Amino acid sequence: MSTVPATPDHALPPAATGAWREGDPVGRRRWYAAEAPLSLEAGGELPGVRLAFETWGRLAPDRSNAVLVLHALTGDSHVAGPVEPGHPSPGWWDALVGPARALDTDRWFVVAPNVLGGCQGSTGPASVHPGGPGAGRAWGGSFPFLTQRDQVAAESGLADALGIDRWALVVGGSMGGMRAVEWAVSYPERTGALLLLATSAEASAEQLAWAHIQLRAIRDDPHWQGGDYHDTGHGPLAGLGLARRVAHVTYRAEPELRARFGRLPQGSEDPWHGGRYRVASYLDHHADKLNRRFDAASYVVLTEAMNAHDVGRGRGGTRAALARVTAPTLVAGVDSDRLYPLAQQERLAALIPSADRPRVVESAYGHDGFLLETEQVGTMVRELLAPSAPPRE
């Protein structure tokens, strides 16, 4: 037996993709497989659609206690639970899901799918192409253009498969909020209540601009290879890492960065002689973490879907589209969010007939406040669910 100690995973170079792939540990995932190809808003269809999802709690006999939780850009189905085989990160909203928490799993059946186009078990660019010339290889750069409506259509198929005619609550923040509002507009009869966090009715010019920089970083990486890198051993990790660094600055707030890092160097490093400031080390750390659990092509597909977000497209404009929403609705923004500023949530609340006054999440963390301020978010979840709360088991 070798006496050489095992090398920790974080010390090894990341693989070409951090996507979940067949043969990897399944973890808590379950799968829904569509019986027919999905017709896409941009034209054509996507065959072999499969969504990975996780559940917590027990579905009531009348199926009235189901809650749909929709993740943001680099999230996945692992809303709650520890790091374990198959799940490289802890639950991203762990403090909200569980017995006696806001999403009390003794009362509610919580469902969290990995978004279509994602990379943690759902059909996406890293998935094996089911047929045709690309059969047996990753979709890669041939994966089709998706919109939020396509993703919600796939999620409606999951709801059908679970026998859920109507969600007691649909909740999402950022990209998840885009899908949540699409759920309420596309399927008002299936949306019992709605919580929209740090999101918008359509992508703004500034959001498109930040996204363009990130997409260029990935596509300009020489290992991008038109998106066909998954089985080459060399992925566009430098580009994805740069995209993550740019994005992460927009996710946080300047006062927080100033208070946490200031102008301090990283440890003994000297910024005047090739070393880093502490804030640069922080960004490098988050870039490396993402490279180990995400896929660059999924980042591109999902970012382009966010860019396409416009709830009023083909529906007579934003006002007419949001007038379709019938669910009791809370819209909340983060007071320090510079990526999805409060004005965007105020507009949503003003145009949704069933919305209460806009709520403000007080946070020093910027856009990420919707993930981190779980006590404030939990209060809103409880408010929306209180009228229909089943008894604790």
PDB file of C-alpha atoms in Angstrom, residues 117-316:
ATOM      1  CA  GLY A 117     -29.305  23.968 -20.234  1.00  0.00           C
ATOM      2  CA  GLY A 118     -27.599  23.594 -16.859  1.00  0.00           C
ATOM      3  CA  CYS A 119     -24.776  21.239 -16.009  1.00  0.00           C
ATOM      4  CA  GLN A 120     -25.730  19.356 -12.872  1.00  0.00           C
ATOM      5  CA  GLY A 121     -27.797  16.541 -14.325  1.00  0.00           C
ATOM      6  CA  SER A 122     -30.233  18.306 -16.654  1.00  0.00           C
ATOM      7  CA  THR A 123     -29.870  18.265 -20.424  1.00  0.00           C
ATOM      8  CA  GLY A 124     -27.251  20.808 -21.423  1.00  0.00           C
ATOM      9  CA  PRO A 125     -24.154  21.236 -23.579  1.00  0.00           C
ATOM     10  CA  ALA A 126     -22.182  18.667 -21.558  1.00  0.00           C
ATOM     11  CA  SER A 127     -24.901  16.023 -22.013  1.00  0.00           C
ATOM     12  CA  VAL A 128     -24.504  13.258 -24.562  1.00  0.00           C
ATOM     13  CA  HIS A 129     -26.267  14.003 -27.840  1.00  0.00           C
ATOM     14  CA  PRO A 130     -29.088  11.452 -28.179  1.00  0.00           C
ATOM     15  CA  GLY A 131     -28.902  10.889 -31.937  1.00  0.00           C
ATOM     16  CA  GLY A 132     -27.925  12.072 -35.371  1.00  0.00           C
ATOM     17  CA  PRO A 133     -24.370  12.956 -36.432  1.00  0.00           C
ATOM     18  CA  GLY A 134     -23.425  13.960 -32.886  1.00  0.00           C
ATOM     19  CA  ALA A 135     -24.676  10.784 -31.196  1.00  0.00           C
ATOM     20  CA  GLY A 136     -22.407   9.562 -28.417  1.00  0.00           C
ATOM     21  CA  ARG A 137     -20.599  12.884 -27.989  1.00  0.00           C
ATOM     22  CA  ALA A 138     -21.389  15.913 -25.855  1.00  0.00           C
ATOM     23  CA  TRP A 139     -23.772  18.425 -27.437  1.00  0.00           C
ATOM     24  CA  GLY A 140     -21.103  21.096 -27.016  1.00  0.00           C
ATOM     25  CA  GLY A 141     -21.401  24.012 -29.405  1.00  0.00           C
ATOM     26  CA  SER A 142     -24.344  22.473 -31.260  1.00  0.00           C
ATOM     27  CA  PHE A 143     -26.632  22.833 -28.255  1.00  0.00           C
ATOM     28  CA  PRO A 144     -29.592  25.016 -29.303  1.00  0.00           C
ATOM     29  CA  PHE A 145     -30.449  28.520 -28.145  1.00  0.00           C
ATOM     30  CA  LEU A 146     -32.842  28.479 -25.173  1.00  0.00           C
ATOM     31  CA  THR A 147     -35.130  31.065 -23.637  1.00  0.00           C
ATOM     32  CA  GLN A 148     -36.641  31.266 -20.170  1.00  0.00           C
ATOM     33  CA  ARG A 149     -39.946  30.163 -21.709  1.00  0.00           C
ATOM     34  CA  ASP A 150     -38.353  26.978 -23.030  1.00  0.00           C
ATOM     35  CA  GLN A 151     -36.966  26.252 -19.583  1.00  0.00           C
ATOM     36  CA  VAL A 152     -40.338  26.828 -17.932  1.00  0.00           C
ATOM     37  CA  ALA A 153     -42.040  24.618 -20.529  1.00  0.00           C
ATOM     38  CA  ALA A 154     -39.656  21.805 -19.559  1.00  0.00           C
ATOM     39  CA  GLU A 155     -40.407  22.433 -15.873  1.00  0.00           C
ATOM     40  CA  SER A 156     -44.132  22.224 -16.562  1.00  0.00           C
ATOM     41  CA  GLY A 157     -43.497  18.728 -17.898  1.00  0.00           C
ATOM     42  CA  LEU A 158     -41.800  17.862 -14.620  1.00  0.00           C
ATOM     43  CA  ALA A 159     -44.850  19.162 -12.728  1.00  0.00           C
ATOM     44  CA  ASP A 160     -47.098  16.997 -14.894  1.00  0.00           C
ATOM     45  CA  ALA A 161     -44.940  13.943 -14.208  1.00  0.00           C
ATOM     46  CA  LEU A 162     -45.168  14.576 -10.461  1.00  0.00           C
ATOM     47  CA  GLY A 163     -48.943  14.991 -10.712  1.00  0.00           C
ATOM     48  CA  ILE A 164     -48.789  18.611  -9.530  1.00  0.00           C
ATOM     49  CA  ASP A 165     -51.524  20.676 -11.168  1.00  0.00           C
ATOM     50  CA  ARG A 166     -50.832  23.802  -9.134  1.00  0.00           C
ATOM     51  CA  TRP A 167     -47.849  24.964  -7.103  1.00  0.00           C
ATOM     52  CA  ALA A 168     -48.688  26.419  -3.706  1.00  0.00           C
ATOM     53  CA  LEU A 169     -45.737  28.765  -4.268  1.00  0.00           C
ATOM     54  CA  VAL A 170     -43.224  29.461  -7.022  1.00  0.00           C
ATOM     55  CA  VAL A 171     -40.117  31.261  -5.743  1.00  0.00           C
ATOM     56  CA  GLY A 172     -36.931  32.352  -7.447  1.00  0.00           C
ATOM     57  CA  GLY A 173     -34.255  35.005  -7.363  1.00  0.00           C
ATOM     58  CA  SER A 174     -32.214  36.576 -10.180  1.00  0.00           C
ATOM     59  CA  MET A 175     -32.388  34.099 -13.098  1.00  0.00           C
ATOM     60  CA  GLY A 176     -34.700  31.958 -10.973  1.00  0.00           C
ATOM     61  CA  GLY A 177     -36.946  34.990 -10.591  1.00  0.00           C
ATOM     62  CA  MET A 178     -37.079  35.346 -14.376  1.00  0.00           C
ATOM     63  CA  ARG A 179     -38.397  31.797 -14.613  1.00  0.00           C
ATOM     64  CA  ALA A 180     -40.768  32.367 -11.690  1.00  0.00           C
ATOM     65  CA  VAL A 181     -42.425  35.322 -13.403  1.00  0.00           C
ATOM     66  CA  GLU A 182     -42.606  33.311 -16.636  1.00  0.00           C
ATOM     67  CA  TRP A 183     -44.365  30.549 -14.700  1.00  0.00           C
ATOM     68  CA  ALA A 184     -46.950  33.023 -13.410  1.00  0.00           C
ATOM     69  CA  VAL A 185     -47.529  34.551 -16.862  1.00  0.00           C
ATOM     70  CA  SER A 186     -47.487  31.314 -18.871  1.00  0.00           C
ATOM     71  CA  TYR A 187     -49.344  29.177 -16.338  1.00  0.00           C
ATOM     72  CA  PRO A 188     -51.340  31.494 -14.047  1.00  0.00           C
ATOM     73  CA  GLU A 189     -53.733  28.681 -13.157  1.00  0.00           C
ATOM     74  CA  ARG A 190     -50.796  26.588 -11.896  1.00  0.00           C
ATOM     75  CA  THR A 191     -49.165  29.279  -9.762  1.00  0.00           C
ATOM     76  CA  GLY A 192     -50.807  29.582  -6.348  1.00  0.00           C
ATOM     77  CA  ALA A 193     -48.459  32.256  -4.969  1.00  0.00           C
ATOM     78  CA  LEU A 194     -45.385  34.001  -6.301  1.00  0.00           C
ATOM     79  CA  LEU A 195     -42.193  35.340  -4.725  1.00  0.00           C
ATOM     80  CA  LEU A 196     -39.871  37.293  -7.028  1.00  0.00           C
ATOM     81  CA  LEU A 197     -36.484  38.256  -5.625  1.00  0.00           C
ATOM     82  CA  ALA A 198     -33.852  40.570  -7.127  1.00  0.00           C
ATOM     83  CA  THR A 199     -35.132  40.107 -10.660  1.00  0.00           C
ATOM     84  CA  SER A 200     -36.768  42.016 -13.498  1.00  0.00           C
ATOM     85  CA  ALA A 201     -39.420  41.955 -16.210  1.00  0.00           C
ATOM     86  CA  GLU A 202     -36.732  42.046 -18.884  1.00  0.00           C
ATOM     87  CA  ALA A 203     -32.955  42.147 -19.111  1.00  0.00           C
ATOM     88  CA  SER A 204     -31.675  45.728 -19.092  1.00  0.00           C
ATOM     89  CA  ALA A 205     -29.039  47.255 -21.362  1.00  0.00           C
ATOM     90  CA  GLU A 206     -26.542  47.318 -18.484  1.00  0.00           C
ATOM     91  CA  GLN A 207     -27.184  43.654 -17.676  1.00  0.00           C
ATOM     92  CA  LEU A 208     -26.677  42.828 -21.354  1.00  0.00           C
ATOM     93  CA  ALA A 209     -23.410  44.765 -21.285  1.00  0.00           C
ATOM     94  CA  TRP A 210     -22.023  42.871 -18.277  1.00  0.00           C
ATOM     95  CA  ALA A 211     -23.130  39.596 -19.877  1.00  0.00           C
ATOM     96  CA  HIS A 212     -21.377  40.493 -23.144  1.00  0.00           C
ATOM     97  CA  ILE A 213     -18.042  40.892 -21.350  1.00  0.00           C
ATOM     98  CA  GLN A 214     -18.458  37.507 -19.682  1.00  0.00           C
ATOM     99  CA  LEU A 215     -19.445  35.764 -22.904  1.00  0.00           C
ATOM    100  CA  ARG A 216     -16.479  37.262 -24.741  1.00  0.00           C
ATOM    101  CA  ALA A 217     -14.141  36.084 -21.980  1.00  0.00           C
ATOM    102  CA  ILE A 218     -15.289  32.493 -22.502  1.00  0.00           C
ATOM    103  CA  ARG A 219     -15.487  32.537 -26.288  1.00  0.00           C
ATOM    104  CA  ASP A 220     -12.091  34.234 -26.656  1.00  0.00           C
ATOM    105  CA  ASP A 221     -10.410  31.486 -24.616  1.00  0.00           C
ATOM    106  CA  PRO A 222      -8.390  29.360 -27.100  1.00  0.00           C
ATOM    107  CA  HIS A 223      -9.737  26.208 -25.438  1.00  0.00           C
ATOM    108  CA  TRP A 224     -13.347  27.173 -26.218  1.00  0.00           C
ATOM    109  CA  GLN A 225     -13.125  25.438 -29.596  1.00  0.00           C
ATOM    110  CA  GLY A 226     -16.581  26.581 -30.594  1.00  0.00           C
ATOM    111  CA  GLY A 227     -17.982  24.893 -27.495  1.00  0.00           C
ATOM    112  CA  ASP A 228     -16.711  21.440 -28.511  1.00  0.00           C
ATOM    113  CA  TYR A 229     -14.140  20.941 -25.747  1.00  0.00           C
ATOM    114  CA  HIS A 230     -15.878  18.549 -23.342  1.00  0.00           C
ATOM    115  CA  ASP A 231     -13.938  15.423 -24.290  1.00  0.00           C
ATOM    116  CA  THR A 232     -10.628  17.060 -25.201  1.00  0.00           C
ATOM    117  CA  GLY A 233      -9.194  17.332 -21.696  1.00  0.00           C
ATOM    118  CA  HIS A 234      -8.796  21.112 -22.013  1.00  0.00           C
ATOM    119  CA  GLY A 235     -11.740  23.410 -21.318  1.00  0.00           C
ATOM    120  CA  PRO A 236     -11.955  27.212 -21.462  1.00  0.00           C
ATOM    121  CA  LEU A 237     -11.221  27.505 -17.759  1.00  0.00           C
ATOM    122  CA  ALA A 238      -9.368  30.805 -18.024  1.00  0.00           C
ATOM    123  CA  GLY A 239     -12.343  32.348 -19.813  1.00  0.00           C
ATOM    124  CA  LEU A 240     -14.908  30.929 -17.388  1.00  0.00           C
ATOM    125  CA  GLY A 241     -12.793  32.056 -14.462  1.00  0.00           C
ATOM    126  CA  LEU A 242     -12.577  35.582 -15.856  1.00  0.00           C
ATOM    127  CA  ALA A 243     -16.341  35.612 -16.470  1.00  0.00           C
ATOM    128  CA  ARG A 244     -16.895  34.580 -12.863  1.00  0.00           C
ATOM    129  CA  ARG A 245     -14.586  37.300 -11.547  1.00  0.00           C
ATOM    130  CA  VAL A 246     -16.464  39.970 -13.511  1.00  0.00           C
ATOM    131  CA  ALA A 247     -19.845  38.602 -12.453  1.00  0.00           C
ATOM    132  CA  HIS A 248     -18.893  38.309  -8.807  1.00  0.00           C
ATOM    133  CA  VAL A 249     -17.990  41.984  -8.590  1.00  0.00           C
ATOM    134  CA  THR A 250     -21.484  42.830  -9.882  1.00  0.00           C
ATOM    135  CA  TYR A 251     -23.031  40.442  -7.354  1.00  0.00           C
ATOM    136  CA  ARG A 252     -21.537  42.227  -4.350  1.00  0.00           C
ATOM    137  CA  ALA A 253     -21.588  45.815  -3.097  1.00  0.00           C
ATOM    138  CA  GLU A 254     -18.705  48.291  -2.938  1.00  0.00           C
ATOM    139  CA  PRO A 255     -19.107  49.068   0.798  1.00  0.00           C
ATOM    140  CA  GLU A 256     -18.861  45.357   1.621  1.00  0.00           C
ATOM    141  CA  LEU A 257     -15.737  44.891  -0.501  1.00  0.00           C
ATOM    142  CA  ARG A 258     -14.188  47.986   1.084  1.00  0.00           C
ATOM    143  CA  ALA A 259     -14.985  46.811   4.617  1.00  0.00           C
ATOM    144  CA  ARG A 260     -13.811  43.222   4.044  1.00  0.00           C
ATOM    145  CA  PHE A 261     -10.717  43.798   1.944  1.00  0.00           C
ATOM    146  CA  GLY A 262      -9.809  47.460   1.674  1.00  0.00           C
ATOM    147  CA  ARG A 263      -6.388  47.815   0.064  1.00  0.00           C
ATOM    148  CA  LEU A 264      -4.772  45.027   2.058  1.00  0.00           C
ATOM    149  CA  PRO A 265      -2.395  42.612   0.323  1.00  0.00           C
ATOM    150  CA  GLN A 266      -3.074  38.890   0.305  1.00  0.00           C
ATOM    151  CA  GLY A 267      -0.993  37.476   3.135  1.00  0.00           C
ATOM    152  CA  SER A 268       2.672  38.119   2.507  1.00  0.00           C
ATOM    153  CA  GLU A 269       2.175  38.905  -1.186  1.00  0.00           C
ATOM    154  CA  ASP A 270       3.438  42.290  -2.368  1.00  0.00           C
ATOM    155  CA  PRO A 271       1.210  43.879  -5.055  1.00  0.00           C
ATOM    156  CA  TRP A 272       4.155  46.069  -6.120  1.00  0.00           C
ATOM    157  CA  HIS A 273       6.143  42.965  -6.983  1.00  0.00           C
ATOM    158  CA  GLY A 274       3.646  40.660  -8.699  1.00  0.00           C
ATOM    159  CA  GLY A 275       1.550  39.856  -5.635  1.00  0.00           C
ATOM    160  CA  ARG A 276      -2.199  40.273  -5.202  1.00  0.00           C
ATOM    161  CA  TYR A 277      -4.432  42.435  -3.140  1.00  0.00           C
ATOM    162  CA  ARG A 278      -6.747  40.524  -0.824  1.00  0.00           C
ATOM    163  CA  VAL A 279      -9.801  41.344  -2.946  1.00  0.00           C
ATOM    164  CA  ALA A 280      -8.053  39.866  -5.999  1.00  0.00           C
ATOM    165  CA  SER A 281      -7.372  36.653  -4.093  1.00  0.00           C
ATOM    166  CA  TYR A 282     -11.058  36.522  -3.166  1.00  0.00           C
ATOM    167  CA  LEU A 283     -12.075  36.746  -6.827  1.00  0.00           C
ATOM    168  CA  ASP A 284      -9.486  34.142  -7.825  1.00  0.00           C
ATOM    169  CA  HIS A 285     -10.891  31.790  -5.180  1.00  0.00           C
ATOM    170  CA  HIS A 286     -14.433  32.088  -6.522  1.00  0.00           C
ATOM    171  CA  ALA A 287     -13.222  31.588 -10.094  1.00  0.00           C
ATOM    172  CA  ASP A 288     -11.455  28.370  -9.131  1.00  0.00           C
ATOM    173  CA  LYS A 289     -14.508  27.113  -7.214  1.00  0.00           C
ATOM    174  CA  LEU A 290     -16.765  27.670 -10.208  1.00  0.00           C
ATOM    175  CA  ASN A 291     -14.366  25.958 -12.603  1.00  0.00           C
ATOM    176  CA  ARG A 292     -14.591  22.842 -10.435  1.00  0.00           C
ATOM    177  CA  ARG A 293     -18.389  22.624 -10.375  1.00  0.00           C
ATOM    178  CA  PHE A 294     -19.680  24.286 -13.541  1.00  0.00           C
ATOM    179  CA  ASP A 295     -19.447  24.110 -17.306  1.00  0.00           C
ATOM    180  CA  ALA A 296     -18.418  26.992 -19.537  1.00  0.00           C
ATOM    181  CA  ALA A 297     -20.872  26.100 -22.319  1.00  0.00           C
ATOM    182  CA  SER A 298     -23.751  25.959 -19.829  1.00  0.00           C
ATOM    183  CA  TYR A 299     -22.658  29.381 -18.583  1.00  0.00           C
ATOM    184  CA  VAL A 300     -22.957  30.630 -22.172  1.00  0.00           C
ATOM    185  CA  VAL A 301     -26.344  28.987 -22.827  1.00  0.00           C
ATOM    186  CA  LEU A 302     -27.855  30.213 -19.557  1.00  0.00           C
ATOM    187  CA  THR A 303     -26.432  33.726 -19.900  1.00  0.00           C
ATOM    188  CA  GLU A 304     -27.899  34.007 -23.393  1.00  0.00           C
ATOM    189  CA  ALA A 305     -31.253  32.819 -22.047  1.00  0.00           C
ATOM    190  CA  MET A 306     -31.088  35.559 -19.394  1.00  0.00           C
ATOM    191  CA  ASN A 307     -30.231  38.084 -22.093  1.00  0.00           C
ATOM    192  CA  ALA A 308     -33.358  37.002 -23.989  1.00  0.00           C
ATOM    193  CA  HIS A 309     -35.578  37.523 -20.952  1.00  0.00           C
ATOM    194  CA  ASP A 310     -38.480  39.811 -21.837  1.00  0.00           C
ATOM    195  CA  VAL A 311     -41.783  38.828 -20.280  1.00  0.00           C
ATOM    196  CA  GLY A 312     -43.678  41.079 -22.695  1.00  0.00           C
ATOM    197  CA  ARG A 313     -42.227  39.600 -25.898  1.00  0.00           C
ATOM    198  CA  GLY A 314     -45.064  38.507 -28.169  1.00  0.00           C
ATOM    199  CA  ARG A 315     -47.640  39.279 -25.477  1.00  0.00           C
ATOM    200  CA  GLY A 316     -48.472  42.885 -26.224  1.00  0.00           C
TER     201      GLY A 316
END
